[in-house]
Amino acid sequence: MTSSAHGPDRPVPPLGAQPRRGAGRADAVVRCVSPGSGATAMLTAAPLPDRPGARLSGDCDLDSRQVLASALGIVTRIPGPVVHLDLSAVVFLDAAAVAALVHASATFTAQGRRLLIHDPPYSLRKVVEMFPDECAALEVAA
């Protein structure tokens, strides 16, 4: 897929990523769009204004799995020793979404960095309770 907006030497953003004008890749806004309808649905991710990181809003489930993967891919490229992920506006995370967060957190750890999760929804806390060993890589802010 090519686009004149990106030119031949610049990569096309991941599926679902819609960079804001004048912003770098770390400032991309990611939205889940219903095919054919053009209507925004389920999940959005936007950069945090006051610290390195992103804020997710909506549901993280089967319908938004690809968008979550794109958003987390962008988040893992944000520079800094600690990157923040605000989940205060997330209504629901399914087990696969939690697994994606665990994988992203492990990526940060392998880089000698931290992914700090803020205000997780009840569904994330429940999955962590059921699978504490598998979710041990997650770091939640107090």
mmCIF file of N, CA and C in Angstrom, residues 62-120:
data_model
loop_
_atom_site.group_PDB
_atom_site.id
_atom_site.type_symbol
_atom_site.label_atom_id
_atom_site.label_comp_id
_atom_site.label_asym_id
_atom_site.label_seq_id
_atom_site.Cartn_x
_atom_site.Cartn_y
_atom_site.Cartn_z
ATOM 1 N N LEU A 62 -12.421 -8.548 20.604
ATOM 2 C CA LEU A 62 -12.182 -9.141 19.294
ATOM 3 C C LEU A 62 -12.300 -8.123 18.166
ATOM 4 N N ASP A 63 -13.287 -7.247 18.244
ATOM 5 C CA ASP A 63 -13.514 -6.265 17.182
ATOM 6 C C ASP A 63 -12.411 -5.216 17.076
ATOM 7 N N SER A 64 -11.711 -4.962 18.162
ATOM 8 C CA SER A 64 -10.683 -3.913 18.159
ATOM 9 C C SER A 64 -9.276 -4.463 18.364
ATOM 10 N N ARG A 65 -9.116 -5.759 18.264
ATOM 11 C CA ARG A 65 -7.811 -6.395 18.534
ATOM 12 C C ARG A 65 -6.706 -5.848 17.638
ATOM 13 N N GLN A 66 -6.981 -5.671 16.362
ATOM 14 C CA GLN A 66 -5.962 -5.182 15.430
ATOM 15 C C GLN A 66 -5.590 -3.734 15.744
ATOM 16 N N VAL A 67 -6.559 -2.937 16.135
ATOM 17 C CA VAL A 67 -6.289 -1.553 16.486
ATOM 18 C C VAL A 67 -5.475 -1.483 17.772
ATOM 19 N N LEU A 68 -5.791 -2.338 18.745
ATOM 20 C CA LEU A 68 -5.009 -2.388 19.976
ATOM 21 C C LEU A 68 -3.566 -2.745 19.663
ATOM 22 N N ALA A 69 -3.360 -3.717 18.792
ATOM 23 C CA ALA A 69 -2.000 -4.106 18.409
ATOM 24 C C ALA A 69 -1.268 -2.928 17.767
ATOM 25 N N SER A 70 -1.945 -2.173 16.898
ATOM 26 C CA SER A 70 -1.333 -0.992 16.277
ATOM 27 C C SER A 70 -0.999 0.059 17.322
ATOM 28 N N ALA A 71 -1.922 0.302 18.226
ATOM 29 C CA ALA A 71 -1.702 1.305 19.275
ATOM 30 C C ALA A 71 -0.529 0.913 20.166
ATOM 31 N N LEU A 72 -0.466 -0.347 20.570
ATOM 32 C CA LEU A 72 0.634 -0.793 21.420
ATOM 33 C C LEU A 72 1.957 -0.774 20.665
ATOM 34 N N GLY A 73 1.917 -1.042 19.367
ATOM 35 C CA GLY A 73 3.127 -0.929 18.554
ATOM 36 C C GLY A 73 3.660 0.494 18.555
ATOM 37 N N ILE A 74 2.763 1.467 18.469
ATOM 38 C CA ILE A 74 3.156 2.873 18.519
ATOM 39 C C ILE A 74 3.678 3.224 19.914
ATOM 40 N N VAL A 75 2.992 2.742 20.947
ATOM 41 C CA VAL A 75 3.393 3.025 22.325
ATOM 42 C C VAL A 75 4.798 2.489 22.607
ATOM 43 N N THR A 76 5.131 1.316 22.086
ATOM 44 C CA THR A 76 6.454 0.748 22.356
ATOM 45 C C THR A 76 7.567 1.550 21.687
ATOM 46 N N ARG A 77 7.230 2.401 20.721
ATOM 47 C CA ARG A 77 8.234 3.238 20.060
ATOM 48 C C ARG A 77 8.361 4.626 20.688
ATOM 49 N N ILE A 78 7.552 4.923 21.692
ATOM 50 C CA ILE A 78 7.672 6.207 22.386
ATOM 51 C C ILE A 78 8.947 6.169 23.222
ATOM 52 N N PRO A 79 9.819 7.173 23.064
ATOM 53 C CA PRO A 79 11.075 7.154 23.814
ATOM 54 C C PRO A 79 10.870 7.473 25.292
ATOM 55 N N GLY A 80 11.845 7.066 26.084
ATOM 56 C CA GLY A 80 11.854 7.382 27.506
ATOM 57 C C GLY A 80 11.970 6.142 28.357
ATOM 58 N N PRO A 81 12.477 6.301 29.566
ATOM 59 C CA PRO A 81 12.650 5.153 30.458
ATOM 60 C C PRO A 81 11.327 4.606 30.991
ATOM 61 N N VAL A 82 10.326 5.490 31.111
ATOM 62 C CA VAL A 82 8.997 5.085 31.577
ATOM 63 C C VAL A 82 7.971 5.652 30.598
ATOM 64 N N VAL A 83 7.105 4.787 30.100
ATOM 65 C CA VAL A 83 6.010 5.206 29.216
ATOM 66 C C VAL A 83 4.709 4.864 29.933
ATOM 67 N N HIS A 84 3.773 5.789 29.909
ATOM 68 C CA HIS A 84 2.517 5.645 30.653
ATOM 69 C C HIS A 84 1.388 5.237 29.712
ATOM 70 N N LEU A 85 0.543 4.336 30.209
ATOM 71 C CA LEU A 85 -0.635 3.905 29.451
ATOM 72 C C LEU A 85 -1.849 4.111 30.340
ATOM 73 N N ASP A 86 -2.636 5.122 30.011
ATOM 74 C CA ASP A 86 -3.820 5.488 30.780
ATOM 75 C C ASP A 86 -5.008 4.683 30.259
ATOM 76 N N LEU A 87 -5.567 3.859 31.128
ATOM 77 C CA LEU A 87 -6.717 3.025 30.758
ATOM 78 C C LEU A 87 -8.000 3.492 31.444
ATOM 79 N N SER A 88 -8.000 4.712 31.973
ATOM 80 C CA SER A 88 -9.161 5.198 32.719
ATOM 81 C C SER A 88 -10.434 5.268 31.883
ATOM 82 N N ALA A 89 -10.308 5.385 30.572
ATOM 83 C CA ALA A 89 -11.488 5.461 29.708
ATOM 84 C C ALA A 89 -11.770 4.146 28.988
ATOM 85 N N VAL A 90 -11.075 3.083 29.394
ATOM 86 C CA VAL A 90 -11.332 1.763 28.811
ATOM 87 C C VAL A 90 -12.444 1.105 29.609
ATOM 88 N N VAL A 91 -13.458 0.661 28.906
ATOM 89 C CA VAL A 91 -14.612 0.038 29.540
ATOM 90 C C VAL A 91 -14.354 -1.445 29.785
ATOM 91 N N PHE A 92 -13.711 -2.109 28.820
ATOM 92 C CA PHE A 92 -13.548 -3.564 28.895
ATOM 93 C C PHE A 92 -12.283 -3.987 28.168
ATOM 94 N N LEU A 93 -11.573 -4.953 28.765
ATOM 95 C CA LEU A 93 -10.433 -5.616 28.123
ATOM 96 C C LEU A 93 -10.703 -7.114 28.184
ATOM 97 N N ASP A 94 -10.670 -7.791 27.035
ATOM 98 C CA ASP A 94 -10.804 -9.243 27.080
ATOM 99 C C ASP A 94 -9.440 -9.857 27.389
ATOM 100 N N ALA A 95 -9.395 -11.165 27.577
ATOM 101 C CA ALA A 95 -8.151 -11.852 27.956
ATOM 102 C C ALA A 95 -7.058 -11.666 26.905
ATOM 103 N N ALA A 96 -7.412 -11.644 25.630
ATOM 104 C CA ALA A 96 -6.426 -11.442 24.571
ATOM 105 C C ALA A 96 -5.837 -10.028 24.637
ATOM 106 N N ALA A 97 -6.646 -9.045 24.995
ATOM 107 C CA ALA A 97 -6.150 -7.675 25.145
ATOM 108 C C ALA A 97 -5.179 -7.594 26.321
ATOM 109 N N VAL A 98 -5.491 -8.295 27.397
ATOM 110 C CA VAL A 98 -4.581 -8.339 28.542
ATOM 111 C C VAL A 98 -3.267 -9.007 28.128
ATOM 112 N N ALA A 99 -3.361 -10.081 27.347
ATOM 113 C CA ALA A 99 -2.152 -10.754 26.855
ATOM 114 C C ALA A 99 -1.319 -9.798 25.997
ATOM 115 N N ALA A 100 -1.969 -8.962 25.191
ATOM 116 C CA ALA A 100 -1.249 -7.984 24.377
ATOM 117 C C ALA A 100 -0.544 -6.963 25.264
ATOM 118 N N LEU A 101 -1.186 -6.552 26.353
ATOM 119 C CA LEU A 101 -0.552 -5.640 27.304
ATOM 120 C C LEU A 101 0.653 -6.298 27.975
ATOM 121 N N VAL A 102 0.517 -7.575 28.327
ATOM 122 C CA VAL A 102 1.629 -8.311 28.934
ATOM 123 C C VAL A 102 2.802 -8.374 27.952
ATOM 124 N N HIS A 103 2.501 -8.652 26.687
ATOM 125 C CA HIS A 103 3.545 -8.724 25.667
ATOM 126 C C HIS A 103 4.233 -7.361 25.500
ATOM 127 N N ALA A 104 3.448 -6.286 25.467
ATOM 128 C CA ALA A 104 4.020 -4.941 25.346
ATOM 129 C C ALA A 104 4.894 -4.617 26.554
ATOM 130 N N SER A 105 4.427 -4.984 27.729
ATOM 131 C CA SER A 105 5.205 -4.747 28.939
ATOM 132 C C SER A 105 6.517 -5.521 28.909
ATOM 133 N N ALA A 106 6.474 -6.760 28.428
ATOM 134 C CA ALA A 106 7.692 -7.572 28.307
ATOM 135 C C ALA A 106 8.654 -6.951 27.299
ATOM 136 N N THR A 107 8.132 -6.349 26.246
ATOM 137 C CA THR A 107 8.964 -5.651 25.268
ATOM 138 C C THR A 107 9.693 -4.495 25.934
ATOM 139 N N PHE A 108 8.977 -3.729 26.743
ATOM 140 C CA PHE A 108 9.602 -2.627 27.472
ATOM 141 C C PHE A 108 10.692 -3.142 28.407
ATOM 142 N N THR A 109 10.396 -4.192 29.145
ATOM 143 C CA THR A 109 11.365 -4.767 30.084
ATOM 144 C C THR A 109 12.622 -5.218 29.351
ATOM 145 N N ALA A 110 12.461 -5.847 28.197
ATOM 146 C CA ALA A 110 13.612 -6.306 27.406
ATOM 147 C C ALA A 110 14.466 -5.128 26.932
ATOM 148 N N GLN A 111 13.850 -3.952 26.801
ATOM 149 C CA GLN A 111 14.564 -2.743 26.387
ATOM 150 C C GLN A 111 15.145 -1.982 27.585
ATOM 151 N N GLY A 112 14.932 -2.517 28.792
ATOM 152 C CA GLY A 112 15.404 -1.836 29.994
ATOM 153 C C GLY A 112 14.541 -0.646 30.375
ATOM 154 N N ARG A 113 13.259 -0.675 29.949
ATOM 155 C CA ARG A 113 12.316 0.411 30.205
ATOM 156 C C ARG A 113 11.106 -0.137 30.941
ATOM 157 N N ARG A 114 10.166 0.754 31.271
ATOM 158 C CA ARG A 114 8.949 0.352 31.976
ATOM 159 C C ARG A 114 7.708 0.877 31.260
ATOM 160 N N LEU A 115 6.677 0.043 31.232
ATOM 161 C CA LEU A 115 5.346 0.460 30.792
ATOM 162 C C LEU A 115 4.499 0.520 32.049
ATOM 163 N N LEU A 116 4.073 1.705 32.419
ATOM 164 C CA LEU A 116 3.306 1.905 33.643
ATOM 165 C C LEU A 116 1.838 2.121 33.292
ATOM 166 N N ILE A 117 0.985 1.234 33.783
ATOM 167 C CA ILE A 117 -0.449 1.264 33.485
ATOM 168 C C ILE A 117 -1.179 2.044 34.576
ATOM 169 N N HIS A 118 -2.041 2.965 34.148
ATOM 170 C CA HIS A 118 -2.812 3.796 35.074
ATOM 171 C C HIS A 118 -4.299 3.479 34.950
ATOM 172 N N ASP A 119 -4.965 3.412 36.081
ATOM 173 C CA ASP A 119 -6.423 3.265 36.166
ATOM 174 C C ASP A 119 -6.981 2.128 35.315
ATOM 175 N N PRO A 120 -6.532 0.897 35.563
ATOM 176 C CA PRO A 120 -7.053 -0.222 34.769
ATOM 177 C C PRO A 120 -8.520 -0.501 35.091
#
